[in-house]
Amino acid sequence: MSDDSTRRRFLRAAGVTGVAALAGCSGGDGGDGGSGDTRLSWHAGGTGGTYFPLSNEFKSVVEANTDFTLNVQSTGASVENVGNLSSGDADFALIQNDIASFAKNGTGIEAFQDNAVDSLMGVATLYPETITIVTLQNTGIETISDLSGATINTGDLGSGTQVNALQILEAVGITEFNEQNASFSQAADQLRNGDIDAAFVVGGWPVGAIEDLATTNDVNIVPIEGENRQAVKDAASWFADDTIPAGTYTGVDSAVETVAVQAMIATRSGVAESTVETVTAAIFDNVDELTIKTDFISRDSAQDGMSIELHPGAAAYFDA
């Protein structure tokens, strides 16, 4: 497979879902709580990642401390969620900070190229989204270079995971591989069944799908380290050093070096300022009620890595 064909496949795959979702980027005026409607739509990610359970914790906190009701939906995550915010189908969503920047600036991937999502606005950053490359020990894959020629699940079609996976593979010179696209949970099943050799997972550790896989199979987490890690960071400025601690997953007894992006809460300009301020306050005034990523989520760090303009409601809360 040539470098040109890899690039074309990357752009096409990353854009398929996004282009469809982004039709009419000016955004809609769906139920946003601004006219007496207290029901809010919150779009998360796949059930096997971190976005979905964390979003349900946010739902519990918001509903316990406000008059709003959150409808949390499982989705294909970042790119799809931007489209859902743009169309007005979502009021809030979890996305990656790199995808937010691409969307707001109309660049980076085909889904957003010259098609900026002006209505997209930031609320808060949350935690590092670790890039995890998981395989089974019996595949013999020990380094990222061993992925050449492998069958790899790069994440849901059009997701931030897929975008990151293809960026990383290109940065380290892996051009020959067979790509599969499925959710984290489905990727775990594919590994169990021998249908794929490795999978990219992007999310705060520990990721539920990998935890479950590691209880029944001997897993190996492939490091992104040394020259390869530097090549990845040189290729895209939003990647930062990260480490998966020893013992995070059963049988993985040594720390694994890798890279990460940043998870964030996003909204859209059509959501009322008072709604965004109320929801933001409910979450960040009650972080002690959360159980997921509690080492990272705080009011003090909630603007670290913010890659787009804040919604006025979020700004009102954080500036208070």
CSV table of C-alpha atoms in Angstrom, one decimal:
chain,number,residue,atom,x,y,z
A,1,MET,CA,0.0,0.0,0.0
A,2,SER,CA,1.5,3.4,-1.0
A,3,ASP,CA,1.8,6.4,1.2
A,4,ASP,CA,-0.7,8.2,-1.0
A,5,SER,CA,-3.3,5.5,-0.8
A,6,THR,CA,-2.8,5.4,3.0
A,7,ARG,CA,-3.4,9.2,3.2
A,8,ARG,CA,-6.5,9.0,1.0
A,9,ARG,CA,-7.9,6.1,3.1
A,10,PHE,CA,-7.2,8.1,6.3
A,11,LEU,CA,-9.0,11.2,5.0
A,12,ARG,CA,-11.9,9.2,3.5
A,13,ALA,CA,-12.4,7.1,6.6
A,14,ALA,CA,-12.2,10.0,9.0
A,15,GLY,CA,-14.6,12.0,7.0
A,16,VAL,CA,-17.4,9.6,6.2
A,17,THR,CA,-19.3,9.9,9.4
A,18,GLY,CA,-18.4,13.5,10.0
A,19,VAL,CA,-19.4,14.9,6.6
A,20,ALA,CA,-22.8,13.3,6.9
A,21,ALA,CA,-23.3,14.5,10.5
A,22,LEU,CA,-22.1,18.0,9.7
A,23,ALA,CA,-24.7,18.8,7.1
A,24,GLY,CA,-25.9,22.3,8.1
A,25,CYS,CA,-23.0,23.3,10.3
A,26,SER,CA,-24.7,26.4,11.5
A,27,GLY,CA,-26.3,24.3,14.2
A,28,GLY,CA,-29.9,23.8,15.4
A,29,ASP,CA,-31.9,25.1,18.3
A,30,GLY,CA,-32.9,21.8,19.9
A,31,GLY,CA,-34.1,21.6,23.5
A,32,ASP,CA,-31.5,23.5,25.4
A,33,GLY,CA,-33.2,24.4,28.6
A,34,GLY,CA,-33.5,28.0,27.5
A,35,SER,CA,-37.2,28.1,27.1
A,36,GLY,CA,-38.4,26.1,30.1
A,37,ASP,CA,-37.3,22.8,28.7
A,38,THR,CA,-35.3,21.0,31.4
A,39,ARG,CA,-34.4,18.0,29.3
A,40,LEU,CA,-30.8,18.0,27.9
A,41,SER,CA,-29.2,15.6,25.5
A,42,TRP,CA,-25.7,14.6,26.4
A,43,HIS,CA,-23.7,12.5,23.9
A,44,ALA,CA,-20.9,10.3,25.2
A,45,GLY,CA,-19.1,7.4,23.4
A,46,GLY,CA,-19.1,3.7,23.3
A,47,THR,CA,-20.2,1.7,26.3
A,48,GLY,CA,-16.8,0.1,26.6
A,49,GLY,CA,-14.8,3.3,27.0
A,50,THR,CA,-14.6,6.0,29.6
A,51,TYR,CA,-16.9,8.6,28.1
A,52,PHE,CA,-20.1,6.6,28.7
A,53,PRO,CA,-19.7,5.7,32.4
A,54,LEU,CA,-18.3,9.1,33.2
A,55,SER,CA,-21.2,10.8,31.4
A,56,ASN,CA,-23.6,8.8,33.5
A,57,GLU,CA,-21.9,10.0,36.7
A,58,PHE,CA,-22.3,13.6,35.4
A,59,LYS,CA,-26.0,12.8,34.8
A,60,SER,CA,-26.4,11.7,38.4
A,61,VAL,CA,-24.6,14.8,39.7
A,62,VAL,CA,-26.5,17.3,37.5
A,63,GLU,CA,-29.9,15.7,38.2
A,64,ALA,CA,-29.2,15.7,41.9
A,65,ASN,CA,-28.2,19.4,42.0
A,66,THR,CA,-30.3,21.0,39.3
A,67,ASP,CA,-33.8,20.8,37.8
A,68,PHE,CA,-32.3,19.5,34.5
A,69,THR,CA,-32.6,15.9,33.3
A,70,LEU,CA,-29.7,14.5,31.1
A,71,ASN,CA,-30.4,11.9,28.4
A,72,VAL,CA,-27.0,10.2,28.0
A,73,GLN,CA,-26.5,8.5,24.6
A,74,SER,CA,-23.9,6.1,23.5
A,75,THR,CA,-22.3,7.3,20.2
A,76,GLY,CA,-19.2,6.8,18.0
A,77,ALA,CA,-17.6,9.6,20.1
A,78,SER,CA,-15.7,12.7,19.1
A,79,VAL,CA,-16.3,13.3,15.4
A,80,GLU,CA,-19.8,12.1,15.5
A,81,ASN,CA,-20.5,14.1,18.7
A,82,VAL,CA,-19.3,17.3,17.0
A,83,GLY,CA,-21.8,16.6,14.2
A,84,ASN,CA,-24.6,16.0,16.7
A,85,LEU,CA,-23.8,19.3,18.5
A,86,SER,CA,-23.8,21.1,15.2
A,87,SER,CA,-27.2,19.7,14.1
A,88,GLY,CA,-28.7,20.5,17.5
A,89,ASP,CA,-29.3,16.8,18.3
A,90,ALA,CA,-26.9,17.2,21.3
A,91,ASP,CA,-26.7,19.9,23.9
A,92,PHE,CA,-23.5,18.7,25.5
A,93,ALA,CA,-20.9,16.1,24.5
A,94,LEU,CA,-17.6,14.6,25.4
A,95,ILE,CA,-14.9,15.0,22.7
A,96,GLN,CA,-11.1,15.1,22.3
A,97,ASN,CA,-9.4,18.5,22.3
A,98,ASP,CA,-7.7,17.9,19.0
A,99,ILE,CA,-11.0,17.1,17.3
A,100,ALA,CA,-12.5,20.2,18.8
A,101,SER,CA,-9.7,22.3,17.3
A,102,PHE,CA,-10.1,20.7,13.9
A,103,ALA,CA,-13.8,21.3,13.9
A,104,LYS,CA,-13.7,24.9,15.1
A,105,ASN,CA,-11.0,25.9,12.6
A,106,GLY,CA,-12.2,23.9,9.6
A,107,THR,CA,-9.0,21.9,9.2
A,108,GLY,CA,-7.1,18.8,10.1
A,109,ILE,CA,-9.4,16.1,8.7
A,110,GLU,CA,-11.8,15.9,5.7
A,111,ALA,CA,-14.9,16.0,7.8
A,112,PHE,CA,-14.1,19.6,8.8
A,113,GLN,CA,-11.8,20.8,6.0
A,114,ASP,CA,-13.2,24.2,4.9
A,115,ASN,CA,-16.3,23.3,6.8
A,116,ALA,CA,-15.7,24.9,10.2
A,117,VAL,CA,-18.3,24.3,13.0
A,118,ASP,CA,-18.7,27.8,14.2
A,119,SER,CA,-21.3,26.9,16.8
A,120,LEU,CA,-19.0,24.5,18.7
A,121,MET,CA,-17.9,25.9,22.1
A,122,GLY,CA,-15.9,24.6,25.0
A,123,VAL,CA,-17.0,24.0,28.6
A,124,ALA,CA,-14.1,22.3,30.4
A,125,THR,CA,-11.2,19.9,29.9
A,126,LEU,CA,-11.3,16.7,32.0
A,127,TYR,CA,-8.4,14.3,31.9
A,128,PRO,CA,-5.7,12.8,29.6
A,129,GLU,CA,-7.1,10.5,27.0
A,130,THR,CA,-4.4,7.8,26.8
A,131,ILE,CA,-3.6,6.1,23.5
A,132,THR,CA,-3.6,2.4,24.3
A,133,ILE,CA,-2.5,-0.2,21.8
A,134,VAL,CA,-3.7,-3.5,23.1
A,135,THR,CA,-3.0,-7.0,21.8
A,136,LEU,CA,-2.8,-10.5,23.1
A,137,GLN,CA,0.5,-12.0,24.2
A,138,ASN,CA,0.2,-14.9,21.7
A,139,THR,CA,0.3,-12.5,18.7
A,140,GLY,CA,4.0,-11.8,19.3
A,141,ILE,CA,3.4,-8.1,18.9
A,142,GLU,CA,5.8,-6.3,21.3
A,143,THR,CA,6.6,-3.0,19.6
A,144,ILE,CA,4.7,-0.6,17.4
A,145,SER,CA,6.9,-1.6,14.5
A,146,ASP,CA,5.5,-5.1,14.8
A,147,LEU,CA,2.1,-3.7,13.7
A,148,SER,CA,3.3,-3.7,10.1
A,149,GLY,CA,1.2,-6.1,8.1
A,150,ALA,CA,-1.2,-6.7,11.0
A,151,THR,CA,-5.0,-6.5,11.2
A,152,ILE,CA,-5.7,-3.5,13.4
A,153,ASN,CA,-9.0,-2.2,14.8
A,154,THR,CA,-8.5,1.6,14.7
A,155,GLY,CA,-11.8,2.5,16.4
A,156,ASP,CA,-15.3,3.4,15.2
A,157,LEU,CA,-15.4,4.9,11.7
A,158,GLY,CA,-15.0,8.6,12.0
A,159,SER,CA,-14.2,8.6,15.7
A,160,GLY,CA,-11.4,10.5,17.4
A,161,THR,CA,-9.8,7.1,18.1
A,162,GLN,CA,-9.6,6.3,14.4
A,163,VAL,CA,-8.2,9.8,13.7
A,164,ASN,CA,-5.5,9.4,16.3
A,165,ALA,CA,-4.7,5.8,15.3
A,166,LEU,CA,-4.1,6.6,11.7
A,167,GLN,CA,-2.0,9.7,12.7
A,168,ILE,CA,0.2,7.6,14.9
A,169,LEU,CA,0.6,4.8,12.4
A,170,GLU,CA,1.6,7.2,9.7
A,171,ALA,CA,4.0,9.1,12.0
A,172,VAL,CA,5.9,5.9,12.8
A,173,GLY,CA,6.0,4.7,9.2
A,174,ILE,CA,3.4,1.9,9.3
A,175,THR,CA,1.8,1.9,5.9
A,176,GLU,CA,1.0,-1.8,5.4
A,177,PHE,CA,-1.9,-3.0,7.6
A,178,ASN,CA,-5.5,-4.2,7.4
A,179,GLU,CA,-7.9,-1.8,9.1
A,180,GLN,CA,-11.0,-2.8,11.0
A,181,ASN,CA,-13.5,-0.3,12.5
A,182,ALA,CA,-15.5,-1.1,15.6
A,183,SER,CA,-16.2,0.0,19.2
A,184,PHE,CA,-13.8,-0.8,22.1
A,185,SER,CA,-16.1,-3.6,23.3
A,186,GLN,CA,-16.3,-5.1,19.8
A,187,ALA,CA,-12.5,-4.8,19.4
A,188,ALA,CA,-12.1,-6.8,22.6
A,189,ASP,CA,-14.3,-9.6,21.2
A,190,GLN,CA,-12.3,-9.5,18.0
A,191,LEU,CA,-9.1,-10.0,19.9
A,192,ARG,CA,-10.6,-12.9,21.9
A,193,ASN,CA,-11.7,-14.5,18.7
A,194,GLY,CA,-8.5,-13.9,16.8
A,195,ASP,CA,-10.1,-11.7,14.2
A,196,ILE,CA,-7.7,-8.9,14.7
A,197,ASP,CA,-4.1,-8.7,15.9
A,198,ALA,CA,-4.3,-5.4,17.8
A,199,ALA,CA,-6.6,-2.5,18.7
A,200,PHE,CA,-6.2,1.2,19.4
A,201,VAL,CA,-8.2,2.4,22.4
A,202,VAL,CA,-8.3,6.1,23.4
A,203,GLY,CA,-9.6,6.9,26.8
A,204,GLY,CA,-8.7,7.5,30.4
A,205,TRP,CA,-7.2,4.4,32.0
A,206,PRO,CA,-8.4,2.0,33.1
A,207,VAL,CA,-10.7,1.4,30.1
A,208,GLY,CA,-13.5,-1.1,30.9
A,209,ALA,CA,-13.2,-3.1,27.7
A,210,ILE,CA,-9.5,-3.7,28.3
A,211,GLU,CA,-10.1,-4.5,32.0
A,212,ASP,CA,-12.6,-7.1,31.0
A,213,LEU,CA,-10.4,-8.6,28.3
A,214,ALA,CA,-7.4,-8.8,30.7
A,215,THR,CA,-9.4,-10.9,33.1
A,216,THR,CA,-9.9,-13.7,30.6
A,217,ASN,CA,-6.9,-13.3,28.3
A,218,ASP,CA,-3.2,-12.6,28.6
A,219,VAL,CA,-2.9,-9.1,27.1
A,220,ASN,CA,0.0,-7.0,26.1
A,221,ILE,CA,0.0,-3.2,26.0
A,222,VAL,CA,2.3,-2.0,23.1
A,223,PRO,CA,4.4,1.0,24.1
A,224,ILE,CA,4.8,4.2,22.1
A,225,GLU,CA,8.3,5.2,23.3
A,226,GLY,CA,11.7,6.6,22.4
A,227,GLU,CA,12.0,7.7,18.8
A,228,ASN,CA,8.6,6.6,17.9
A,229,ARG,CA,7.0,8.7,20.6
A,230,GLN,CA,9.0,11.7,19.5
A,231,ALA,CA,7.9,11.1,15.9
A,232,VAL,CA,4.3,11.1,17.0
A,233,LYS,CA,4.6,14.3,18.9
A,234,ASP,CA,6.5,15.9,16.1
A,235,ALA,CA,3.7,15.0,13.7
A,236,ALA,CA,0.9,16.5,15.8
A,237,SER,CA,1.3,19.1,18.6
A,238,TRP,CA,-1.7,17.9,20.7
A,239,PHE,CA,0.0,14.6,21.6
A,240,ALA,CA,1.7,14.7,25.0
A,241,ASP,CA,3.7,12.1,26.9
A,242,ASP,CA,1.7,9.7,29.1
A,243,THR,CA,2.3,6.5,31.0
A,244,ILE,CA,0.0,3.7,31.9
A,245,PRO,CA,0.9,2.7,35.4
A,246,ALA,CA,2.0,-0.9,36.3
A,247,GLY,CA,-0.9,-2.9,37.4
A,248,THR,CA,-3.6,-0.9,35.6
A,249,TYR,CA,-4.6,-4.1,33.8
A,250,THR,CA,-4.3,-7.7,35.0
A,251,GLY,CA,-1.0,-9.2,34.0
A,252,VAL,CA,0.5,-5.9,32.9
A,253,ASP,CA,3.1,-5.6,35.6
A,254,SER,CA,5.3,-2.8,34.2
A,255,ALA,CA,4.5,0.8,33.4
A,256,VAL,CA,4.0,1.4,29.7
A,257,GLU,CA,5.0,4.6,28.0
A,258,THR,CA,2.6,6.1,25.4
A,259,VAL,CA,1.0,9.4,24.4
A,260,ALA,CA,-2.3,11.1,25.2
A,261,VAL,CA,-4.7,13.8,24.0
A,262,GLN,CA,-7.2,15.5,26.3
A,263,ALA,CA,-10.9,14.8,27.0
A,264,MET,CA,-13.3,17.8,27.2
A,265,ILE,CA,-16.9,18.7,27.6
A,266,ALA,CA,-18.2,20.7,24.6
A,267,THR,CA,-21.5,22.4,23.9
A,268,ARG,CA,-23.0,24.7,21.2
A,269,SER,CA,-23.7,28.4,20.9
A,270,GLY,CA,-27.5,27.7,20.8
A,271,VAL,CA,-27.6,26.4,24.4
A,272,ALA,CA,-28.7,29.1,26.8
A,273,GLU,CA,-25.9,30.8,28.9
A,274,SER,CA,-27.8,30.1,32.1
A,275,THR,CA,-28.1,26.4,31.2
A,276,VAL,CA,-24.4,25.9,30.6
A,277,GLU,CA,-23.5,27.8,33.7
A,278,THR,CA,-25.9,25.8,35.8
A,279,VAL,CA,-24.7,22.4,34.4
A,280,THR,CA,-21.0,23.4,34.7
A,281,ALA,CA,-21.5,24.5,38.3
A,282,ALA,CA,-23.3,21.3,39.2
A,283,ILE,CA,-20.4,19.2,37.9
A,284,PHE,CA,-17.4,21.2,39.2
A,285,ASP,CA,-18.9,22.1,42.5
A,286,ASN,CA,-19.6,18.4,43.2
A,287,VAL,CA,-16.5,16.6,41.8
A,288,ASP,CA,-16.2,14.8,45.2
A,289,GLU,CA,-19.3,12.9,44.1
A,290,LEU,CA,-17.5,11.4,41.1
A,291,THR,CA,-15.6,8.1,41.1
A,292,ILE,CA,-14.0,8.1,37.6
A,293,LYS,CA,-10.8,10.1,36.8
A,294,THR,CA,-11.0,11.9,40.1
A,295,ASP,CA,-7.2,12.5,40.1
A,296,PHE,CA,-7.7,14.8,37.1
A,297,ILE,CA,-11.1,16.4,37.1
A,298,SER,CA,-11.1,19.7,39.0
A,299,ARG,CA,-12.2,23.3,38.7
A,300,ASP,CA,-8.5,24.4,38.9
A,301,SER,CA,-7.4,22.3,35.9
A,302,ALA,CA,-10.6,22.6,33.8
A,303,GLN,CA,-9.1,25.0,31.3
A,304,ASP,CA,-5.8,23.2,30.8
A,305,GLY,CA,-5.5,22.3,27.2
A,306,MET,CA,-8.8,24.0,26.2
A,307,SER,CA,-8.5,24.3,22.4
A,308,ILE,CA,-11.5,26.3,21.5
A,309,GLU,CA,-13.5,29.3,22.7
A,310,LEU,CA,-15.4,28.9,25.9
A,311,HIS,CA,-19.2,29.1,25.9
A,312,PRO,CA,-20.3,32.3,27.8
A,313,GLY,CA,-22.0,30.2,30.4
A,314,ALA,CA,-18.9,28.2,31.2
A,315,ALA,CA,-16.8,31.4,31.2
A,316,ALA,CA,-19.3,32.9,33.7
A,317,TYR,CA,-18.7,30.0,36.1
A,318,PHE,CA,-14.9,29.8,35.8
A,319,ASP,CA,-14.5,33.5,36.0
A,320,ALA,CA,-16.6,33.9,39.0
